[in-house]
Short mmCIF file of C-alpha atoms and ligand atoms in Angstrom, two decimals:
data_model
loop_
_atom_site.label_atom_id
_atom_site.label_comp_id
_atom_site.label_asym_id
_atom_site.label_seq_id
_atom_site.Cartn_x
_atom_site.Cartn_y
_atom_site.Cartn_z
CA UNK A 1 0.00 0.00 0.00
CA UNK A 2 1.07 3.24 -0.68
CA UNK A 3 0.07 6.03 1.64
CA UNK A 4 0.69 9.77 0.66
CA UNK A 5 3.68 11.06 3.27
CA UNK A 6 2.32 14.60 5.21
CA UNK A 7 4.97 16.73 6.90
CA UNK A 8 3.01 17.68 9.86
CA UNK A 9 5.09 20.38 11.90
CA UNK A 10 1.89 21.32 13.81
CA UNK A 11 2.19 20.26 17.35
CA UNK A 12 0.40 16.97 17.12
CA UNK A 13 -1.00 15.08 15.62
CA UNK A 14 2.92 13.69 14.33
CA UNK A 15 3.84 12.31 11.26
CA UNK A 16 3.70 8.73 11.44
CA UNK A 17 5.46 5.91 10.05
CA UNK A 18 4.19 3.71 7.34
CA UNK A 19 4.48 0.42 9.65
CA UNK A 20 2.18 2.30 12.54
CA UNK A 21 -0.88 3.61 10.27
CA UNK A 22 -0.81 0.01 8.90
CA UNK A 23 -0.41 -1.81 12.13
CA UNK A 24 -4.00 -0.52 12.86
CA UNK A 25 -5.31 -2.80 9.73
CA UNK A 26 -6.08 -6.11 12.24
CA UNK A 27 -8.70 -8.33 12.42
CA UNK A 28 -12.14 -7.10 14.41
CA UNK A 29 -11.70 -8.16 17.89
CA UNK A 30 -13.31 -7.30 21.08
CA UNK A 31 -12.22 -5.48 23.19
CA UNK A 32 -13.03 -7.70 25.70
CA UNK A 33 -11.40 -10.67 24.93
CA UNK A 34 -8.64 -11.72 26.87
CA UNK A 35 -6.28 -11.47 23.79
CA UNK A 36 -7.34 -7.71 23.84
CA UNK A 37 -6.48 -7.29 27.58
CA UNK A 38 -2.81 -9.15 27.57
CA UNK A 39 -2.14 -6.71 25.12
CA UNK A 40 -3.29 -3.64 27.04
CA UNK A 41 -1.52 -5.10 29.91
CA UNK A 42 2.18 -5.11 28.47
CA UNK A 43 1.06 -1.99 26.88
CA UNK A 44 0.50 -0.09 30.19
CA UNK A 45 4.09 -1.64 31.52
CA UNK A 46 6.07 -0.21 28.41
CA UNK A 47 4.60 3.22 29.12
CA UNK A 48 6.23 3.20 32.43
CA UNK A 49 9.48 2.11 30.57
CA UNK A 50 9.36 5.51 28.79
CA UNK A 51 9.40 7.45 31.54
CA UNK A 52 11.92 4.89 33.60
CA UNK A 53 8.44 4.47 36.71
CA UNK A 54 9.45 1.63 38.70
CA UNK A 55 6.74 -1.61 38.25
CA UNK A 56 6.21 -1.24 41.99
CA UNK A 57 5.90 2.22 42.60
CA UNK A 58 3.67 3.58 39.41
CA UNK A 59 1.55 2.49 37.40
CA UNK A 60 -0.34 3.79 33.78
CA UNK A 61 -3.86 3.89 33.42
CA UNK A 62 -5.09 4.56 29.65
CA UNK A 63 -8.57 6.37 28.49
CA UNK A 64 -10.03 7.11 25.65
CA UNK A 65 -10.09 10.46 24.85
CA UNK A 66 -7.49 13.36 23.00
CA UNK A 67 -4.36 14.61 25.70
CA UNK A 68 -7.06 16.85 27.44
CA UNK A 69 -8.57 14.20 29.17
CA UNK A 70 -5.84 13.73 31.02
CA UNK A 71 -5.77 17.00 32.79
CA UNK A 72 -9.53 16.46 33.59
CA UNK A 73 -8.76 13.41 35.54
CA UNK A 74 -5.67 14.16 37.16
CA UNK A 75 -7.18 17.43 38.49
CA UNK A 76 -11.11 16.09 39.55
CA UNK A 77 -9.70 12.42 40.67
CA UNK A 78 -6.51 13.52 42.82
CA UNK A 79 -8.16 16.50 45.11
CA UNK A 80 -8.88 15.65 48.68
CA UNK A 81 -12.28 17.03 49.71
CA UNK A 82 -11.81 20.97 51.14
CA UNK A 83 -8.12 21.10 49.91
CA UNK A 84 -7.29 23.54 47.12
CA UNK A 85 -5.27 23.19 43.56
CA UNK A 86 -2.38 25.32 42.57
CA UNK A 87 -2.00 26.03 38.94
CA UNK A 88 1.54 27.32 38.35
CA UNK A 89 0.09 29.14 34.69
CA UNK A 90 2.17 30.62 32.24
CA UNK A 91 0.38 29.31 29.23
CA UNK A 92 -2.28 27.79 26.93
CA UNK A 93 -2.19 24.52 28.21
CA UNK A 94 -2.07 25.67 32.29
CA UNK A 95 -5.27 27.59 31.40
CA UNK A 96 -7.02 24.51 30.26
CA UNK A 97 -6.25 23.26 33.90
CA UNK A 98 -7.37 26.60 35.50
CA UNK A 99 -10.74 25.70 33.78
CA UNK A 100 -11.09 22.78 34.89
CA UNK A 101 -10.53 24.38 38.55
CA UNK A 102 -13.94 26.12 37.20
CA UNK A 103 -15.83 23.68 35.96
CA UNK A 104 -15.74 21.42 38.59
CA UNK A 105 -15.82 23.92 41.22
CA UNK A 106 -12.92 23.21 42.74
CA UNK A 107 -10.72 25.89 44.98
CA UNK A 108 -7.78 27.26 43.49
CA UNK A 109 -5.17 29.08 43.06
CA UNK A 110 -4.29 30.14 39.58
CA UNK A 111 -0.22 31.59 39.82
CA UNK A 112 -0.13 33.67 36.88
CA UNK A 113 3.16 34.44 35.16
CA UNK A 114 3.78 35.87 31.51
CA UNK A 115 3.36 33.22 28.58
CA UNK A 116 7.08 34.22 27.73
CA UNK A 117 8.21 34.05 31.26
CA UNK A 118 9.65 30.81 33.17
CA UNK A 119 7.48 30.86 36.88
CA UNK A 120 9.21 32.99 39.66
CA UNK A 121 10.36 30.09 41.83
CA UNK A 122 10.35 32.33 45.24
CA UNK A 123 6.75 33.44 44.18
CA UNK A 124 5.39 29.51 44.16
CA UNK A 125 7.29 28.93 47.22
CA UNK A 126 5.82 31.64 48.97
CA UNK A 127 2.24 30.33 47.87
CA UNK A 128 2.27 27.21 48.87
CA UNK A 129 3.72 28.29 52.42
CA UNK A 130 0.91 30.48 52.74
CA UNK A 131 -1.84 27.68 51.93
CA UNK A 132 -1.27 24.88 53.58
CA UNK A 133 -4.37 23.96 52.10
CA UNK A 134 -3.01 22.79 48.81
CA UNK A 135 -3.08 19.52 48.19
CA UNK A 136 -2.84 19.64 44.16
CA UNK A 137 -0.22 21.18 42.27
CA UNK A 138 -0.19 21.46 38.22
CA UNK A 139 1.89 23.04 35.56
CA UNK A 140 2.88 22.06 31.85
CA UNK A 141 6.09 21.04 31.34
CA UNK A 142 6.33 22.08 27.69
CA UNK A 143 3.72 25.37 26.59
CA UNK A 144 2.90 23.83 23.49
CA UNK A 145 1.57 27.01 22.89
CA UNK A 146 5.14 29.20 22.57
CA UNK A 147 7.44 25.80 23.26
CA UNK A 148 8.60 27.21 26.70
CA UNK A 149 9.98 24.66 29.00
CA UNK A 150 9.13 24.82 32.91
CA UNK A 151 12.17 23.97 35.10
CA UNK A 152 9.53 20.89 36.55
CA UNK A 153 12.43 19.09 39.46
CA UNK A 154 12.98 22.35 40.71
CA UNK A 155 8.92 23.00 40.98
CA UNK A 156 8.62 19.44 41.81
CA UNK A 157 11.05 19.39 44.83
CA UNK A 158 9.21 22.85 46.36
CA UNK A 159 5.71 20.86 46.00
CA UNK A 160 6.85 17.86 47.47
CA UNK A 161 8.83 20.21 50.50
CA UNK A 162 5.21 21.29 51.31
CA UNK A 163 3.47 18.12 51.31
CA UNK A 164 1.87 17.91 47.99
CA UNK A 165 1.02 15.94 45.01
CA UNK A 166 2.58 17.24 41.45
CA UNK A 167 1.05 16.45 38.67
CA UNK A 168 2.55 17.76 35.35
CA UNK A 169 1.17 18.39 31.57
CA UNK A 170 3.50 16.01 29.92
CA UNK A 171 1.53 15.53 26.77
CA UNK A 172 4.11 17.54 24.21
CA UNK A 173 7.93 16.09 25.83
CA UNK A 174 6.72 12.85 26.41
CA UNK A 175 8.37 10.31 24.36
CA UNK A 176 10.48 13.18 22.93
CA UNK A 177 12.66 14.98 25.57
CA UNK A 178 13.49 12.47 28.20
CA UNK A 179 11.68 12.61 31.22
CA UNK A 180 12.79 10.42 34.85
CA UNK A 181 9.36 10.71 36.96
CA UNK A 182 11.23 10.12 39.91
CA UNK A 183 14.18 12.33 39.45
CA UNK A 184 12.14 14.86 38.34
CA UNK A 185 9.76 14.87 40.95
CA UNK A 186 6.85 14.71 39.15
CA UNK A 187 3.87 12.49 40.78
CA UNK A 188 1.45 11.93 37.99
CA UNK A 189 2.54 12.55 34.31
CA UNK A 190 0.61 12.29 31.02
CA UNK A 191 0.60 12.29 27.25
CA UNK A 192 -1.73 10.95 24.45
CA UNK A 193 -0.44 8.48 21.83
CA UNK A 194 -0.37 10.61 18.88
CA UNK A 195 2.04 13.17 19.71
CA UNK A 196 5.89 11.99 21.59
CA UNK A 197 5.09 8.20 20.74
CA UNK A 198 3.78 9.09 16.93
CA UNK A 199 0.44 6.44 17.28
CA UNK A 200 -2.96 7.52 16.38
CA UNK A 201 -5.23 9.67 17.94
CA UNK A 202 -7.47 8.47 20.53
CA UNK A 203 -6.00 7.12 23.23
CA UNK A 204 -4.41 9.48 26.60
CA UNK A 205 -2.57 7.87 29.51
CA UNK A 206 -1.74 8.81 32.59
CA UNK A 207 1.51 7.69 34.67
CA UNK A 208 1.63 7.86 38.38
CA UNK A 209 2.25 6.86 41.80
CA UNK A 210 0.11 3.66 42.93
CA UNK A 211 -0.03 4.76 46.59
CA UNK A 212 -1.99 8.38 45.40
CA UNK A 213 -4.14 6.81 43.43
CA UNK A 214 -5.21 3.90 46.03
CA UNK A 215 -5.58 6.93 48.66
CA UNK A 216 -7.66 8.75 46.06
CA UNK A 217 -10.59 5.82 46.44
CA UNK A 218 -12.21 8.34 49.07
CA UNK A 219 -11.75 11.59 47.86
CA UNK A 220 -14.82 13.26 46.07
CA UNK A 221 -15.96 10.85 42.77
CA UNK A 222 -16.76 14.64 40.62
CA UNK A 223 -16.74 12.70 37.34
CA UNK A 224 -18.74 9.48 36.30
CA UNK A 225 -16.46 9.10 33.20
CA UNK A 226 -13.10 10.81 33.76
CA UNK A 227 -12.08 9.02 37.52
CA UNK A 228 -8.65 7.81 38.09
CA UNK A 229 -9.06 5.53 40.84
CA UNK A 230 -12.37 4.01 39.21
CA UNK A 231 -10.43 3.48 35.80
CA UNK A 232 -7.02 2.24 37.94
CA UNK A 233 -9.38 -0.05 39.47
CA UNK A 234 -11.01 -1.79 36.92
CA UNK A 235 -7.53 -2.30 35.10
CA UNK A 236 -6.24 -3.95 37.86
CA UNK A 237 -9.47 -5.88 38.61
CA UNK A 238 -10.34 -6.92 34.91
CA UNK A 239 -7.42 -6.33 32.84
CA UNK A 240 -10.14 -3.99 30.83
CA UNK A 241 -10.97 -0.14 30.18
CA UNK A 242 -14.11 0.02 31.86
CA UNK A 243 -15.94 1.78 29.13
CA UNK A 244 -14.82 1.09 24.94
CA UNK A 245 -11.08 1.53 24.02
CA UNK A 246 -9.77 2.77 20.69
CA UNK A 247 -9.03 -0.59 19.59
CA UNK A 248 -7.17 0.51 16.17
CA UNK A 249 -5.22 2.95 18.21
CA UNK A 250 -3.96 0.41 20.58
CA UNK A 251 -2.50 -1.38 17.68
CA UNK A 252 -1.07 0.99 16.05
CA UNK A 253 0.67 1.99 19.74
CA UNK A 254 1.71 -1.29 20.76
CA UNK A 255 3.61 -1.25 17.37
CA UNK A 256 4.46 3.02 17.87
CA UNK A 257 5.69 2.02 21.51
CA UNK A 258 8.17 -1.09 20.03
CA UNK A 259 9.62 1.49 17.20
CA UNK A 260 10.55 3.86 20.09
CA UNK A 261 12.01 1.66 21.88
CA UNK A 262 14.18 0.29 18.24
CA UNK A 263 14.58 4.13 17.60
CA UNK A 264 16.32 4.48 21.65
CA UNK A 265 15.15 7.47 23.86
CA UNK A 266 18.55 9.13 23.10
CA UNK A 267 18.71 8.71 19.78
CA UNK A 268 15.20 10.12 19.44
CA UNK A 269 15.92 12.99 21.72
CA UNK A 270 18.73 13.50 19.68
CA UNK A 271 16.82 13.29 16.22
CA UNK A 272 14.13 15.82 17.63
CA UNK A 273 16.94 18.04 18.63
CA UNK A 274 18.11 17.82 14.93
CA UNK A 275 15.24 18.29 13.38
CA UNK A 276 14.12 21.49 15.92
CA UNK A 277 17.48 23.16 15.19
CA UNK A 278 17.04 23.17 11.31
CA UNK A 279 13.56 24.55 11.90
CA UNK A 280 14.75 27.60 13.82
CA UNK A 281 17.97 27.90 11.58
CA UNK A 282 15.66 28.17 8.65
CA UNK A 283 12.91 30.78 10.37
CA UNK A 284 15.87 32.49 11.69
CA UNK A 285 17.99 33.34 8.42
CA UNK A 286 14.33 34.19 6.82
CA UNK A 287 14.37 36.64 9.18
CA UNK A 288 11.59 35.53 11.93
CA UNK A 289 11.32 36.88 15.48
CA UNK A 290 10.97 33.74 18.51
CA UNK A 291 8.62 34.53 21.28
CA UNK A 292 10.50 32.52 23.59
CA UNK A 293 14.57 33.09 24.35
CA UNK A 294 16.51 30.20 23.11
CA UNK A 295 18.09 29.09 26.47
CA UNK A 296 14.18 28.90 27.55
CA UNK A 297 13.01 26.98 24.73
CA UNK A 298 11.87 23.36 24.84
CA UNK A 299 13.53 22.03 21.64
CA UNK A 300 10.27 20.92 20.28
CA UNK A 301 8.04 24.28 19.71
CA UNK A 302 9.17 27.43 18.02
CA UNK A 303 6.36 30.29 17.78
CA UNK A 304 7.03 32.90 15.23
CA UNK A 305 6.15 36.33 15.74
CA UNK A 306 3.95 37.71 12.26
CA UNK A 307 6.01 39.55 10.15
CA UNK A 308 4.67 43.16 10.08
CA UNK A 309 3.83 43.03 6.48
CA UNK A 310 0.90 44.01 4.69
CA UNK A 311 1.30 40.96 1.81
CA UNK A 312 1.53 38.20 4.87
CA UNK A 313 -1.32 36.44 5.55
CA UNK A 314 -1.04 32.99 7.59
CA UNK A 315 -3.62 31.40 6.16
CA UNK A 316 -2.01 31.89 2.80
CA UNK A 317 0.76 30.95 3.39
CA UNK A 318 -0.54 27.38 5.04
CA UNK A 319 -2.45 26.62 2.17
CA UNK A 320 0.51 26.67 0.37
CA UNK A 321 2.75 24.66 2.22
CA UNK A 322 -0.90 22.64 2.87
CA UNK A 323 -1.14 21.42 -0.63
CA UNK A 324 2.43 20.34 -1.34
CA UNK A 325 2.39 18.14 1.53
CA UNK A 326 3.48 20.51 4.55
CA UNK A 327 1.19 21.39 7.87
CA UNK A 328 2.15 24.64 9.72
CA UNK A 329 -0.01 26.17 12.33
CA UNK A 330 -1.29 29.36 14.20
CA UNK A 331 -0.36 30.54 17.65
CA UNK A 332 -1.75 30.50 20.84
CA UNK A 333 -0.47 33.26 22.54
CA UNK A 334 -3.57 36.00 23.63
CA UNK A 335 -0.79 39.08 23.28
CA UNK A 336 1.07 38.55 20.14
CA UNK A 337 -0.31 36.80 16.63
CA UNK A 338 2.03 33.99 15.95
CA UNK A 339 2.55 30.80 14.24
CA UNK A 340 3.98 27.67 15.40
CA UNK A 341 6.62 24.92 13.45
CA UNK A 342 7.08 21.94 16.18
CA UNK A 343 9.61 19.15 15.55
CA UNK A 344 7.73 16.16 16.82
CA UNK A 345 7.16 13.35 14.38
CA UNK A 346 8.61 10.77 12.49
CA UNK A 347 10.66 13.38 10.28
CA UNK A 348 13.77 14.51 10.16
CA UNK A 349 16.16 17.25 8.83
CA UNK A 350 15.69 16.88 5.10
CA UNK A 351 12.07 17.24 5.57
CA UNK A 352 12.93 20.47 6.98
CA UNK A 353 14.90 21.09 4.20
CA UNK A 354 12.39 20.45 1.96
CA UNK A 355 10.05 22.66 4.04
CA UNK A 356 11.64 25.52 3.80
CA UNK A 357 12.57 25.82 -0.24
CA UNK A 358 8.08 25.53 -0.06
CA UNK A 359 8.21 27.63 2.34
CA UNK A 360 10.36 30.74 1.06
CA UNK A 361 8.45 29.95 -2.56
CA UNK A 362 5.66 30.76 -0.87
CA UNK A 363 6.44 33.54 0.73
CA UNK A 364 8.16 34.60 -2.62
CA UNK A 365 4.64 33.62 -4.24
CA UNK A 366 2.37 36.77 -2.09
CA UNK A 367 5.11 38.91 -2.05
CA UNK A 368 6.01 38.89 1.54
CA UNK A 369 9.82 40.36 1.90
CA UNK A 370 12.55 38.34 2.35
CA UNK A 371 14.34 38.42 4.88
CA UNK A 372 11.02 39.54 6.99
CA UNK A 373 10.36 43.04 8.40
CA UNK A 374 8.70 43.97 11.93
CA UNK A 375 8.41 47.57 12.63
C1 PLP B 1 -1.66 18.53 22.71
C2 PLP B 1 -1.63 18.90 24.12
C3 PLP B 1 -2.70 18.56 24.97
C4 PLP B 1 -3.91 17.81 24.50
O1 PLP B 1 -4.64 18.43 23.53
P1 PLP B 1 -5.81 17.62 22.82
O2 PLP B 1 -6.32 18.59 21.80
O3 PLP B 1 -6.82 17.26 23.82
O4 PLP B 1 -5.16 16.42 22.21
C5 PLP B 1 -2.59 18.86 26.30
N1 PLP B 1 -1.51 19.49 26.78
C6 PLP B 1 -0.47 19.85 26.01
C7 PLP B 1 0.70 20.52 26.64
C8 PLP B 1 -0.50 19.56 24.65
O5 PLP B 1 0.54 19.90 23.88
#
């Protein structure tokens, strides 16, 4: 079969290889035949492999869902009753979390900082001595939304000083920039299978300490669908998701997880790395402005400040790159009109390479200056 290869450098979905999209071609099954749980079980023990989670200590639970289910059920599922959450929020992707906060009613704190500002360490510090009532602390370890990275340990190692449970928005380093839950401090982690482990959409997982979650059985049930404990629980009790799973998607991540593991988290960091430096080489010698300072940057994200020129317009310019077989995609920042170019993906340099003579013909095409002016 011969499948038409995209160049996705939007921030997830990834480009995937040839060998996952087909591993998803299977006979029906269901899901809950035993066959289908052995494979969910090894599946949920690899994940912890990714983020080197001791068997003993932590455990993966999977739902069906896209990456924001995860923060929904680490947030309503791991919150003592009267205790209060602590978004550390310099971002898109924090915000989500704040909302939840809303939604659900809970009390919290949301610790604003600027979207192209690292958190003030002494400022978190001082918060969570002065609420003792926190129980729940969040943040986002890469902004997908300008590709800033937060310094997690050192966050990590301040919530755990003060008694509480970290849980961090893992869903765009996962699988990409390596991540040690234990050395990093991080309590609960999370991802979904298309972006760091380039599967198929669908299916979100969450990795995290067994003891929390077990302790979490009596804290306030605020969801009937998104519960930790309840989903932990019936994995361990039936080998099953308790309500449908993807079922393609799980194929085509059982066969996504053994590539990574071929591919080697270094190598694959180092690939990224490769393949994120010949993005911003390229945006940088057309003459783009980064939101975020290099030594701040993720590796995975760039965001690209709008050139101030009347003949740009983003949507053009995508629909270009669109129909020759390259993805790029608007911001997310409230103050600034951006657009992103992430390295995730099963790409690598050439692509970008390939990208960028598109890329500049485009830009050639409306008429847009080259090298790019801002006022
Ligand atoms: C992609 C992403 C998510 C999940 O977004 P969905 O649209 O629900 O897949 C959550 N957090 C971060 C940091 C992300 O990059």
């Amino acid at each position: 079969m011969n499948i038409k290869r995209n160049i996705l450098l939007n921030p997830g979905p990834s480009t995937t290889t040839d060998t996952v999209k087909m591993a998803q071609v299977v006979p029906d099954i269901c899901p809950r035949e035993e066959e289908f749980a052995n494979m969910m079980k090894t599946l949920r023990k690899d994940l912890l492999k990714v983020v080197h989670a001791s068997e003993d200590k932590y455990t993966s639970v999977l739902f069906c869902g896209s990456g924001t289910i995860n923060i929904d059920v680490c947030i309503n599922s791991l919150l003592p009753e009267g205790k209060k959450v602590l978004v550390i929020n310099n971002g898109a992707y924090s915000t989500r979390a704040v909302e939840v906060c809303q939604y659900y009613g809970l009390d919290y704190i949301d610790l604003k900082f600027k979207e192209d500002e690292r958190p003030d360490l002494e400022l978190v510090e001082k918060t969570l001595k002065e609420n003792p009532d926190i129980a729940l602390v969040h943040t986002t370890h890469n902004e997908t939304g300008t590709g800033l990275l937060n310094p997690i340990r050192e966050i990590g190692a301040l919530v755990h000083k003060y008694g509480a449970t970290f849980t961090v928005d893992t869903t765009s380093t996962l699988a990409m920039r390596p991540i040690d839950i234990e050395k990093d401090n991080v309590d609960f982690c999370m991802a979904s299978a298309q972006k760091g482990l380039m599967s198929m959409t669908g299916l979100s997982f969450v990795i995290g300490n067994k003891e929390i979650i077990e302790k979490s059985k009596d804290y306030p049930k605020r969801s009937y669908y998104c519960n930790l404990f309840l989903q932990y629980d019936f994995f361990e009790k039936t080998g099953e998701m308790h309500f449908t799973p993807p079922v393609q998607t799980v194929y085509a991540t059982i066969q996504a997880l053994k590539e990574y593991f071929e591919e080697g988290e270094e190598a694959k960091w180092a690939r990224h790395t490769k393949v994120f430096n010949a993005i911003r080489e390229g945006a940088l010698k057309l003459g783009f402005k980064e939101v975020i300072k290099e030594e701040w940057q993720a590796g995975l994200v760039t965001a690209l400040v709008y050139p101030d020129d009347l003949n740009w317009d983003f949507m053009k310019v995508h629909d270009y790159c669109y129909e020759r077989g390259f993805t790029i995609y608007p911001g997310k920042i409230a103050t600034t009109k951006t657009f992103r170019l992430c390295a995730l993906g099963a790409i690598d340099e050439q692509d970008i390479k390939d990208f960028y003579v598109v890329f500049e013909e485009a830009l050639r095409h409306f008429n847009v200056q080259i090298p790019v002016k801002y006022n």
